[in-house]
Amino acid sequence: MSESTLRIGLVLPDVMGTYGDGGNALVLKQRARMRGIDAEIIQITLDDEVPDSLDVYALGGAEDYAQRLATRHLTRYPGLQRAAAAGRPVLAICAAIQVLGHWYETSAGERVDGISLFDLTTAPQAERSIGELITAPAVDGLTAPLTGFENHRGGTTLGSDARPLARVRSGVGNGVGDGTEGVIQGSVLGTYMHGPALARNPELADYLLARATGSDSLAPLYLPEVERLRKERLAVGRRG
């Protein structure tokens, strides 16, 4: 952790924040502060270079044109790539997975090179995936079911250097027929779950926080309202 304050980078919220995914940075900040860890959010817009010295980074979803703007900016200012190479945790939501891959194909059939933090590619599915998503985590350190709302047309194929974040129990996930959802590669983690994802999955939030702070474990937090939200959304997803 940098000095005494946890610095959370919210990357390109001006173009990669369509579905309220900026809330993930707020969840990280609040869960850190509830444990007595000072934390601040650093917003990195299209007017800013991307710093490589923050403690944890979060990127959200977007549409095709915004994806291209984000890809261009992250290519020009490769601070995120340097941070990931140094082992700093990165959370990528939905379209951000595609930007961080080798390439993605837009709905108009244009293939756009990504920044290759993930060994994956994304092409349009025949139908859009919309609805509640429930998965079983496939990563050490995560045990609780993951829940979110997916809204994407991209189908993401993982390469040999990438692993799935989870296995689909209800919903679509990565959308290529192999039952996978999301991706993890090194310190970089991606998921198609909106919600925001970290509000609905506190264990996932703490997984990122532990890595950002260099902690083997974090003091537990019991928040009844979070448990009620999880119970409600899991029930809805299972009915769906």
PDB file of C-alpha atoms in Angstrom:
ATOM      1  CA  MET A   1       0.000   0.000   0.000  1.00  0.00           C
ATOM      2  CA  SER A   2       1.316   3.459  -0.905  1.00  0.00           C
ATOM      3  CA  GLU A   3       2.408   5.340   2.227  1.00  0.00           C
ATOM      4  CA  SER A   4      -0.525   5.342   4.696  1.00  0.00           C
ATOM      5  CA  THR A   5      -3.437   5.880   2.296  1.00  0.00           C
ATOM      6  CA  LEU A   6      -4.956   3.279  -0.009  1.00  0.00           C
ATOM      7  CA  ARG A   7      -5.163   4.896  -3.433  1.00  0.00           C
ATOM      8  CA  ILE A   8      -7.931   3.524  -5.647  1.00  0.00           C
ATOM      9  CA  GLY A   9      -7.720   4.382  -9.336  1.00  0.00           C
ATOM     10  CA  LEU A  10     -11.100   4.778 -11.056  1.00  0.00           C
ATOM     11  CA  VAL A  11     -10.012   4.534 -14.674  1.00  0.00           C
ATOM     12  CA  LEU A  12     -11.832   6.530 -17.367  1.00  0.00           C
ATOM     13  CA  PRO A  13     -15.197   6.943 -15.630  1.00  0.00           C
ATOM     14  CA  ASP A  14     -16.035   9.583 -18.251  1.00  0.00           C
ATOM     15  CA  VAL A  15     -16.234   6.877 -20.959  1.00  0.00           C
ATOM     16  CA  MET A  16     -16.174   3.535 -19.077  1.00  0.00           C
ATOM     17  CA  GLY A  17     -18.912   4.078 -16.525  1.00  0.00           C
ATOM     18  CA  THR A  18     -22.174   3.436 -18.338  1.00  0.00           C
ATOM     19  CA  TYR A  19     -23.684   0.966 -15.873  1.00  0.00           C
ATOM     20  CA  GLY A  20     -22.787   2.514 -12.530  1.00  0.00           C
ATOM     21  CA  ASP A  21     -19.596   0.471 -12.232  1.00  0.00           C
ATOM     22  CA  GLY A  22     -17.860   3.421 -10.592  1.00  0.00           C
ATOM     23  CA  GLY A  23     -19.603   2.153  -7.474  1.00  0.00           C
ATOM     24  CA  ASN A  24     -16.939  -0.560  -7.254  1.00  0.00           C
ATOM     25  CA  ALA A  25     -14.345   2.053  -6.295  1.00  0.00           C
ATOM     26  CA  LEU A  26     -16.714   3.421  -3.648  1.00  0.00           C
ATOM     27  CA  VAL A  27     -17.164  -0.064  -2.174  1.00  0.00           C
ATOM     28  CA  LEU A  28     -13.405  -0.563  -1.944  1.00  0.00           C
ATOM     29  CA  LYS A  29     -12.991   2.821  -0.278  1.00  0.00           C
ATOM     30  CA  GLN A  30     -15.771   2.227   2.262  1.00  0.00           C
ATOM     31  CA  ARG A  31     -14.716  -1.307   3.164  1.00  0.00           C
ATOM     32  CA  ALA A  32     -11.164  -0.101   3.696  1.00  0.00           C
ATOM     33  CA  ARG A  33     -12.263   2.796   5.910  1.00  0.00           C
ATOM     34  CA  MET A  34     -14.505   0.560   8.000  1.00  0.00           C
ATOM     35  CA  ARG A  35     -11.343  -1.324   8.898  1.00  0.00           C
ATOM     36  CA  GLY A  36      -9.475   1.833   9.840  1.00  0.00           C
ATOM     37  CA  ILE A  37      -7.563   2.062   6.554  1.00  0.00           C
ATOM     38  CA  ASP A  38      -7.536   5.544   5.062  1.00  0.00           C
ATOM     39  CA  ALA A  39      -8.513   5.430   1.399  1.00  0.00           C
ATOM     40  CA  GLU A  40      -9.111   7.814  -1.481  1.00  0.00           C
ATOM     41  CA  ILE A  41     -10.377   7.495  -5.044  1.00  0.00           C
ATOM     42  CA  ILE A  42      -8.242   8.959  -7.837  1.00  0.00           C
ATOM     43  CA  GLN A  43     -10.332   9.584 -10.955  1.00  0.00           C
ATOM     44  CA  ILE A  44      -8.370   9.162 -14.186  1.00  0.00           C
ATOM     45  CA  THR A  45     -10.185  10.711 -17.144  1.00  0.00           C
ATOM     46  CA  LEU A  46      -9.384  11.189 -20.820  1.00  0.00           C
ATOM     47  CA  ASP A  47      -7.623  14.398 -19.772  1.00  0.00           C
ATOM     48  CA  ASP A  48      -5.148  12.493 -17.581  1.00  0.00           C
ATOM     49  CA  GLU A  49      -2.208  10.187 -18.045  1.00  0.00           C
ATOM     50  CA  VAL A  50      -2.708   6.829 -16.339  1.00  0.00           C
ATOM     51  CA  PRO A  51      -0.450   6.601 -13.258  1.00  0.00           C
ATOM     52  CA  ASP A  52       1.334   3.345 -12.517  1.00  0.00           C
ATOM     53  CA  SER A  53       1.748   3.890  -8.766  1.00  0.00           C
ATOM     54  CA  LEU A  54      -1.778   3.461  -7.371  1.00  0.00           C
ATOM     55  CA  ASP A  55      -2.692   0.508  -5.156  1.00  0.00           C
ATOM     56  CA  VAL A  56      -5.732  -0.882  -6.984  1.00  0.00           C
ATOM     57  CA  TYR A  57      -7.538   0.016 -10.212  1.00  0.00           C
ATOM     58  CA  ALA A  58     -11.157  -0.345 -11.376  1.00  0.00           C
ATOM     59  CA  LEU A  59     -12.615  -0.010 -14.876  1.00  0.00           C
ATOM     60  CA  GLY A  60     -16.284  -0.210 -15.869  1.00  0.00           C
ATOM     61  CA  GLY A  61     -18.482  -1.037 -18.831  1.00  0.00           C
ATOM     62  CA  ALA A  62     -19.121   0.988 -21.982  1.00  0.00           C
ATOM     63  CA  GLU A  63     -20.475   0.932 -25.541  1.00  0.00           C
ATOM     64  CA  ASP A  64     -18.457   0.409 -28.733  1.00  0.00           C
ATOM     65  CA  TYR A  65     -17.382   4.011 -29.344  1.00  0.00           C
ATOM     66  CA  ALA A  66     -16.418   4.566 -25.716  1.00  0.00           C
ATOM     67  CA  GLN A  67     -14.436   1.312 -25.801  1.00  0.00           C
ATOM     68  CA  ARG A  68     -12.391   2.611 -28.704  1.00  0.00           C
ATOM     69  CA  LEU A  69     -11.676   5.870 -26.865  1.00  0.00           C
ATOM     70  CA  ALA A  70     -10.590   3.938 -23.792  1.00  0.00           C
ATOM     71  CA  THR A  71      -8.401   1.573 -25.805  1.00  0.00           C
ATOM     72  CA  ARG A  72      -6.674   4.461 -27.529  1.00  0.00           C
ATOM     73  CA  HIS A  73      -6.037   6.241 -24.217  1.00  0.00           C
ATOM     74  CA  LEU A  74      -4.701   3.172 -22.405  1.00  0.00           C
ATOM     75  CA  THR A  75      -2.409   2.446 -25.348  1.00  0.00           C
ATOM     76  CA  ARG A  76      -1.074   5.992 -25.359  1.00  0.00           C
ATOM     77  CA  TYR A  77      -0.625   6.103 -21.573  1.00  0.00           C
ATOM     78  CA  PRO A  78       0.379   2.560 -20.491  1.00  0.00           C
ATOM     79  CA  GLY A  79       0.439   3.180 -16.735  1.00  0.00           C
ATOM     80  CA  LEU A  80      -2.168   0.472 -16.165  1.00  0.00           C
ATOM     81  CA  GLN A  81      -0.002  -2.058 -17.965  1.00  0.00           C
ATOM     82  CA  ARG A  82       3.003  -1.133 -15.815  1.00  0.00           C
ATOM     83  CA  ALA A  83       0.916  -1.336 -12.638  1.00  0.00           C
ATOM     84  CA  ALA A  84      -0.348  -4.799 -13.573  1.00  0.00           C
ATOM     85  CA  ALA A  85       3.193  -5.934 -14.362  1.00  0.00           C
ATOM     86  CA  ALA A  86       4.163  -4.795 -10.857  1.00  0.00           C
ATOM     87  CA  GLY A  87       1.404  -6.970  -9.384  1.00  0.00           C
ATOM     88  CA  ARG A  88      -1.108  -4.271  -8.476  1.00  0.00           C
ATOM     89  CA  PRO A  89      -4.717  -5.561  -8.572  1.00  0.00           C
ATOM     90  CA  VAL A  90      -6.996  -4.446 -11.397  1.00  0.00           C
ATOM     91  CA  LEU A  91     -10.765  -5.017 -11.673  1.00  0.00           C
ATOM     92  CA  ALA A  92     -12.237  -4.914 -15.197  1.00  0.00           C
ATOM     93  CA  ILE A  93     -16.000  -5.007 -15.732  1.00  0.00           C
ATOM     94  CA  CYS A  94     -17.754  -6.100 -18.944  1.00  0.00           C
ATOM     95  CA  ALA A  95     -16.435  -4.013 -21.864  1.00  0.00           C
ATOM     96  CA  ALA A  96     -13.230  -3.404 -19.921  1.00  0.00           C
ATOM     97  CA  ILE A  97     -12.482  -7.141 -20.197  1.00  0.00           C
ATOM     98  CA  GLN A  98     -12.597  -6.737 -23.958  1.00  0.00           C
ATOM     99  CA  VAL A  99     -10.375  -3.636 -23.968  1.00  0.00           C
ATOM    100  CA  LEU A 100      -7.819  -5.470 -21.834  1.00  0.00           C
ATOM    101  CA  GLY A 101      -7.736  -8.457 -24.216  1.00  0.00           C
ATOM    102  CA  HIS A 102      -5.815  -8.956 -27.471  1.00  0.00           C
ATOM    103  CA  TRP A 103      -8.681  -7.754 -29.655  1.00  0.00           C
ATOM    104  CA  TYR A 104     -12.423  -7.292 -29.684  1.00  0.00           C
ATOM    105  CA  GLU A 105     -14.890  -7.057 -32.530  1.00  0.00           C
ATOM    106  CA  THR A 106     -17.547  -4.354 -32.497  1.00  0.00           C
ATOM    107  CA  SER A 107     -21.191  -4.902 -33.414  1.00  0.00           C
ATOM    108  CA  ALA A 108     -20.376  -3.308 -36.790  1.00  0.00           C
ATOM    109  CA  GLY A 109     -17.734  -5.973 -37.484  1.00  0.00           C
ATOM    110  CA  GLU A 110     -14.669  -3.804 -36.819  1.00  0.00           C
ATOM    111  CA  ARG A 111     -11.787  -5.574 -35.085  1.00  0.00           C
ATOM    112  CA  VAL A 112     -10.002  -3.358 -32.564  1.00  0.00           C
ATOM    113  CA  ASP A 113      -6.669  -4.232 -30.959  1.00  0.00           C
ATOM    114  CA  GLY A 114      -6.748  -4.229 -27.148  1.00  0.00           C
ATOM    115  CA  ILE A 115      -3.898  -3.743 -24.698  1.00  0.00           C
ATOM    116  CA  SER A 116      -3.271  -7.476 -24.063  1.00  0.00           C
ATOM    117  CA  LEU A 117      -3.367  -7.571 -20.281  1.00  0.00           C
ATOM    118  CA  PHE A 118      -5.626 -10.593 -20.749  1.00  0.00           C
ATOM    119  CA  ASP A 119      -4.938 -13.524 -23.049  1.00  0.00           C
ATOM    120  CA  LEU A 120      -8.395 -13.448 -24.635  1.00  0.00           C
ATOM    121  CA  THR A 121     -10.409 -12.279 -27.611  1.00  0.00           C
ATOM    122  CA  THR A 122     -14.034 -11.154 -27.926  1.00  0.00           C
ATOM    123  CA  ALA A 123     -16.483 -11.382 -30.825  1.00  0.00           C
ATOM    124  CA  PRO A 124     -20.234 -10.653 -30.984  1.00  0.00           C
ATOM    125  CA  GLN A 125     -22.711 -13.378 -29.996  1.00  0.00           C
ATOM    126  CA  ALA A 126     -25.813 -14.082 -32.044  1.00  0.00           C
ATOM    127  CA  GLU A 127     -27.972 -12.756 -29.193  1.00  0.00           C
ATOM    128  CA  ARG A 128     -27.390 -10.273 -26.412  1.00  0.00           C
ATOM    129  CA  SER A 129     -27.016 -11.717 -22.885  1.00  0.00           C
ATOM    130  CA  ILE A 130     -29.187  -9.817 -20.391  1.00  0.00           C
ATOM    131  CA  GLY A 131     -30.226 -10.920 -16.937  1.00  0.00           C
ATOM    132  CA  GLU A 132     -29.154 -12.124 -13.531  1.00  0.00           C
ATOM    133  CA  LEU A 133     -25.949 -14.138 -13.385  1.00  0.00           C
ATOM    134  CA  ILE A 134     -24.902 -16.569 -10.648  1.00  0.00           C
ATOM    135  CA  THR A 135     -21.554 -18.342 -10.669  1.00  0.00           C
ATOM    136  CA  ALA A 136     -19.352 -20.554  -8.507  1.00  0.00           C
ATOM    137  CA  PRO A 137     -15.883 -19.015  -8.058  1.00  0.00           C
ATOM    138  CA  ALA A 138     -12.951 -20.951  -9.514  1.00  0.00           C
ATOM    139  CA  VAL A 139     -10.221 -18.961  -7.749  1.00  0.00           C
ATOM    140  CA  ASP A 140      -8.461 -19.795  -4.478  1.00  0.00           C
ATOM    141  CA  GLY A 141      -9.623 -17.437  -1.736  1.00  0.00           C
ATOM    142  CA  LEU A 142     -13.184 -17.108  -3.008  1.00  0.00           C
ATOM    143  CA  THR A 143     -15.860 -19.471  -1.715  1.00  0.00           C
ATOM    144  CA  ALA A 144     -19.244 -17.700  -1.840  1.00  0.00           C
ATOM    145  CA  PRO A 145     -21.411 -17.703  -4.996  1.00  0.00           C
ATOM    146  CA  LEU A 146     -20.895 -14.639  -7.153  1.00  0.00           C
ATOM    147  CA  THR A 147     -23.897 -12.657  -8.339  1.00  0.00           C
ATOM    148  CA  GLY A 148     -24.402  -9.815 -10.782  1.00  0.00           C
ATOM    149  CA  PHE A 149     -26.377  -8.498 -13.728  1.00  0.00           C
ATOM    150  CA  GLU A 150     -24.973  -9.171 -17.182  1.00  0.00           C
ATOM    151  CA  ASN A 151     -25.734  -7.053 -20.231  1.00  0.00           C
ATOM    152  CA  HIS A 152     -23.389  -7.757 -23.135  1.00  0.00           C
ATOM    153  CA  ARG A 153     -23.284  -9.123 -26.650  1.00  0.00           C
ATOM    154  CA  GLY A 154     -19.610  -9.992 -26.640  1.00  0.00           C
ATOM    155  CA  GLY A 155     -18.530 -13.628 -26.401  1.00  0.00           C
ATOM    156  CA  THR A 156     -15.115 -13.925 -24.785  1.00  0.00           C
ATOM    157  CA  THR A 157     -12.712 -16.794 -25.487  1.00  0.00           C
ATOM    158  CA  LEU A 158      -9.900 -17.295 -22.986  1.00  0.00           C
ATOM    159  CA  GLY A 159      -6.385 -18.218 -24.107  1.00  0.00           C
ATOM    160  CA  SER A 160      -4.016 -20.582 -22.328  1.00  0.00           C
ATOM    161  CA  ASP A 161      -2.528 -17.872 -20.081  1.00  0.00           C
ATOM    162  CA  ALA A 162      -5.917 -16.799 -18.708  1.00  0.00           C
ATOM    163  CA  ARG A 163      -8.141 -18.663 -16.233  1.00  0.00           C
ATOM    164  CA  PRO A 164     -11.893 -18.260 -15.669  1.00  0.00           C
ATOM    165  CA  LEU A 165     -12.953 -16.348 -12.577  1.00  0.00           C
ATOM    166  CA  ALA A 166     -15.951 -18.640 -12.103  1.00  0.00           C
ATOM    167  CA  ARG A 167     -18.261 -21.317 -13.516  1.00  0.00           C
ATOM    168  CA  VAL A 168     -21.793 -20.374 -14.528  1.00  0.00           C
ATOM    169  CA  ARG A 169     -24.680 -21.740 -12.469  1.00  0.00           C
ATOM    170  CA  SER A 170     -27.396 -19.478 -13.896  1.00  0.00           C
ATOM    171  CA  GLY A 171     -27.054 -17.021 -16.772  1.00  0.00           C
ATOM    172  CA  VAL A 172     -24.610 -16.862 -19.686  1.00  0.00           C
ATOM    173  CA  GLY A 173     -21.215 -15.586 -18.557  1.00  0.00           C
ATOM    174  CA  ASN A 174     -18.468 -15.379 -21.172  1.00  0.00           C
ATOM    175  CA  GLY A 175     -20.918 -16.577 -23.805  1.00  0.00           C
ATOM    176  CA  VAL A 176     -18.833 -19.066 -25.784  1.00  0.00           C
ATOM    177  CA  GLY A 177     -20.516 -22.241 -24.581  1.00  0.00           C
ATOM    178  CA  ASP A 178     -17.871 -23.484 -22.141  1.00  0.00           C
ATOM    179  CA  GLY A 179     -19.660 -22.439 -18.942  1.00  0.00           C
ATOM    180  CA  THR A 180     -17.021 -19.947 -17.884  1.00  0.00           C
ATOM    181  CA  GLU A 181     -17.481 -16.446 -16.491  1.00  0.00           C
ATOM    182  CA  GLY A 182     -14.901 -13.742 -16.228  1.00  0.00           C
ATOM    183  CA  VAL A 183     -11.148 -14.044 -16.239  1.00  0.00           C
ATOM    184  CA  ILE A 184      -8.131 -13.819 -13.974  1.00  0.00           C
ATOM    185  CA  GLN A 185      -4.541 -13.455 -15.115  1.00  0.00           C
ATOM    186  CA  GLY A 186      -1.828 -12.406 -12.701  1.00  0.00           C
ATOM    187  CA  SER A 187      -3.183  -9.543 -10.609  1.00  0.00           C
ATOM    188  CA  VAL A 188      -5.854  -8.599 -13.170  1.00  0.00           C
ATOM    189  CA  LEU A 189      -9.431  -9.820 -12.728  1.00  0.00           C
ATOM    190  CA  GLY A 190     -12.414  -9.365 -15.020  1.00  0.00           C
ATOM    191  CA  THR A 191     -16.123 -10.163 -14.848  1.00  0.00           C
ATOM    192  CA  TYR A 192     -19.282  -9.449 -16.815  1.00  0.00           C
ATOM    193  CA  MET A 193     -21.154  -8.773 -13.552  1.00  0.00           C
ATOM    194  CA  HIS A 194     -22.634  -5.337 -13.001  1.00  0.00           C
ATOM    195  CA  GLY A 195     -24.480  -4.423  -9.860  1.00  0.00           C
ATOM    196  CA  PRO A 196     -21.967  -2.936  -8.968  1.00  0.00           C
ATOM    197  CA  ALA A 197     -20.179  -6.270  -8.666  1.00  0.00           C
ATOM    198  CA  LEU A 198     -18.331  -5.464  -5.438  1.00  0.00           C
ATOM    199  CA  ALA A 199     -21.490  -4.241  -3.700  1.00  0.00           C
ATOM    200  CA  ARG A 200     -23.111  -7.598  -4.413  1.00  0.00           C
ATOM    201  CA  ASN A 201     -19.999  -9.663  -3.699  1.00  0.00           C
ATOM    202  CA  PRO A 202     -18.204  -8.465  -0.554  1.00  0.00           C
ATOM    203  CA  GLU A 203     -15.844 -11.441  -0.571  1.00  0.00           C
ATOM    204  CA  LEU A 204     -14.624 -10.381  -4.013  1.00  0.00           C
ATOM    205  CA  ALA A 205     -14.150  -6.808  -2.768  1.00  0.00           C
ATOM    206  CA  ASP A 206     -12.062  -8.056   0.144  1.00  0.00           C
ATOM    207  CA  TYR A 207     -10.061 -10.313  -2.185  1.00  0.00           C
ATOM    208  CA  LEU A 208      -8.962  -7.190  -4.065  1.00  0.00           C
ATOM    209  CA  LEU A 209      -8.460  -5.153  -0.896  1.00  0.00           C
ATOM    210  CA  ALA A 210      -6.228  -7.787   0.669  1.00  0.00           C
ATOM    211  CA  ARG A 211      -3.978  -7.733  -2.378  1.00  0.00           C
ATOM    212  CA  ALA A 212      -3.983  -3.955  -2.575  1.00  0.00           C
ATOM    213  CA  THR A 213      -2.945  -3.632   1.082  1.00  0.00           C
ATOM    214  CA  GLY A 214      -0.555  -6.572   1.116  1.00  0.00           C
ATOM    215  CA  SER A 215      -2.597  -8.289   3.833  1.00  0.00           C
ATOM    216  CA  ASP A 216      -2.816 -12.038   4.366  1.00  0.00           C
ATOM    217  CA  SER A 217      -6.278 -11.491   5.799  1.00  0.00           C
ATOM    218  CA  LEU A 218      -8.624  -8.626   6.633  1.00  0.00           C
ATOM    219  CA  ALA A 219     -10.718  -8.127   9.743  1.00  0.00           C
ATOM    220  CA  PRO A 220     -14.211  -9.468   8.982  1.00  0.00           C
ATOM    221  CA  LEU A 221     -17.108  -7.091   8.380  1.00  0.00           C
ATOM    222  CA  TYR A 222     -20.693  -8.080   9.018  1.00  0.00           C
ATOM    223  CA  LEU A 223     -23.143  -5.794   7.246  1.00  0.00           C
ATOM    224  CA  PRO A 224     -26.738  -7.098   7.467  1.00  0.00           C
ATOM    225  CA  GLU A 225     -27.910  -4.926   4.580  1.00  0.00           C
ATOM    226  CA  VAL A 226     -25.301  -6.482   2.280  1.00  0.00           C
ATOM    227  CA  GLU A 227     -26.372  -9.976   3.289  1.00  0.00           C
ATOM    228  CA  ARG A 228     -30.012  -9.085   2.601  1.00  0.00           C
ATOM    229  CA  LEU A 229     -29.083  -7.772  -0.846  1.00  0.00           C
ATOM    230  CA  ARG A 230     -27.145 -10.939  -1.643  1.00  0.00           C
ATOM    231  CA  LYS A 231     -29.964 -13.193  -0.482  1.00  0.00           C
ATOM    232  CA  GLU A 232     -32.498 -11.291  -2.574  1.00  0.00           C
ATOM    233  CA  ARG A 233     -30.418 -11.230  -5.766  1.00  0.00           C
ATOM    234  CA  LEU A 234     -29.384 -14.875  -5.481  1.00  0.00           C
ATOM    235  CA  ALA A 235     -33.045 -15.838  -5.114  1.00  0.00           C
ATOM    236  CA  VAL A 236     -33.987 -13.786  -8.182  1.00  0.00           C
ATOM    237  CA  GLY A 237     -31.142 -15.303 -10.197  1.00  0.00           C
ATOM    238  CA  ARG A 238     -32.104 -18.858  -9.270  1.00  0.00           C
ATOM    239  CA  ARG A 239     -35.709 -18.226 -10.288  1.00  0.00           C
ATOM    240  CA  GLY A 240     -34.513 -16.814 -13.602  1.00  0.00           C
TER     241      GLY A 240
END
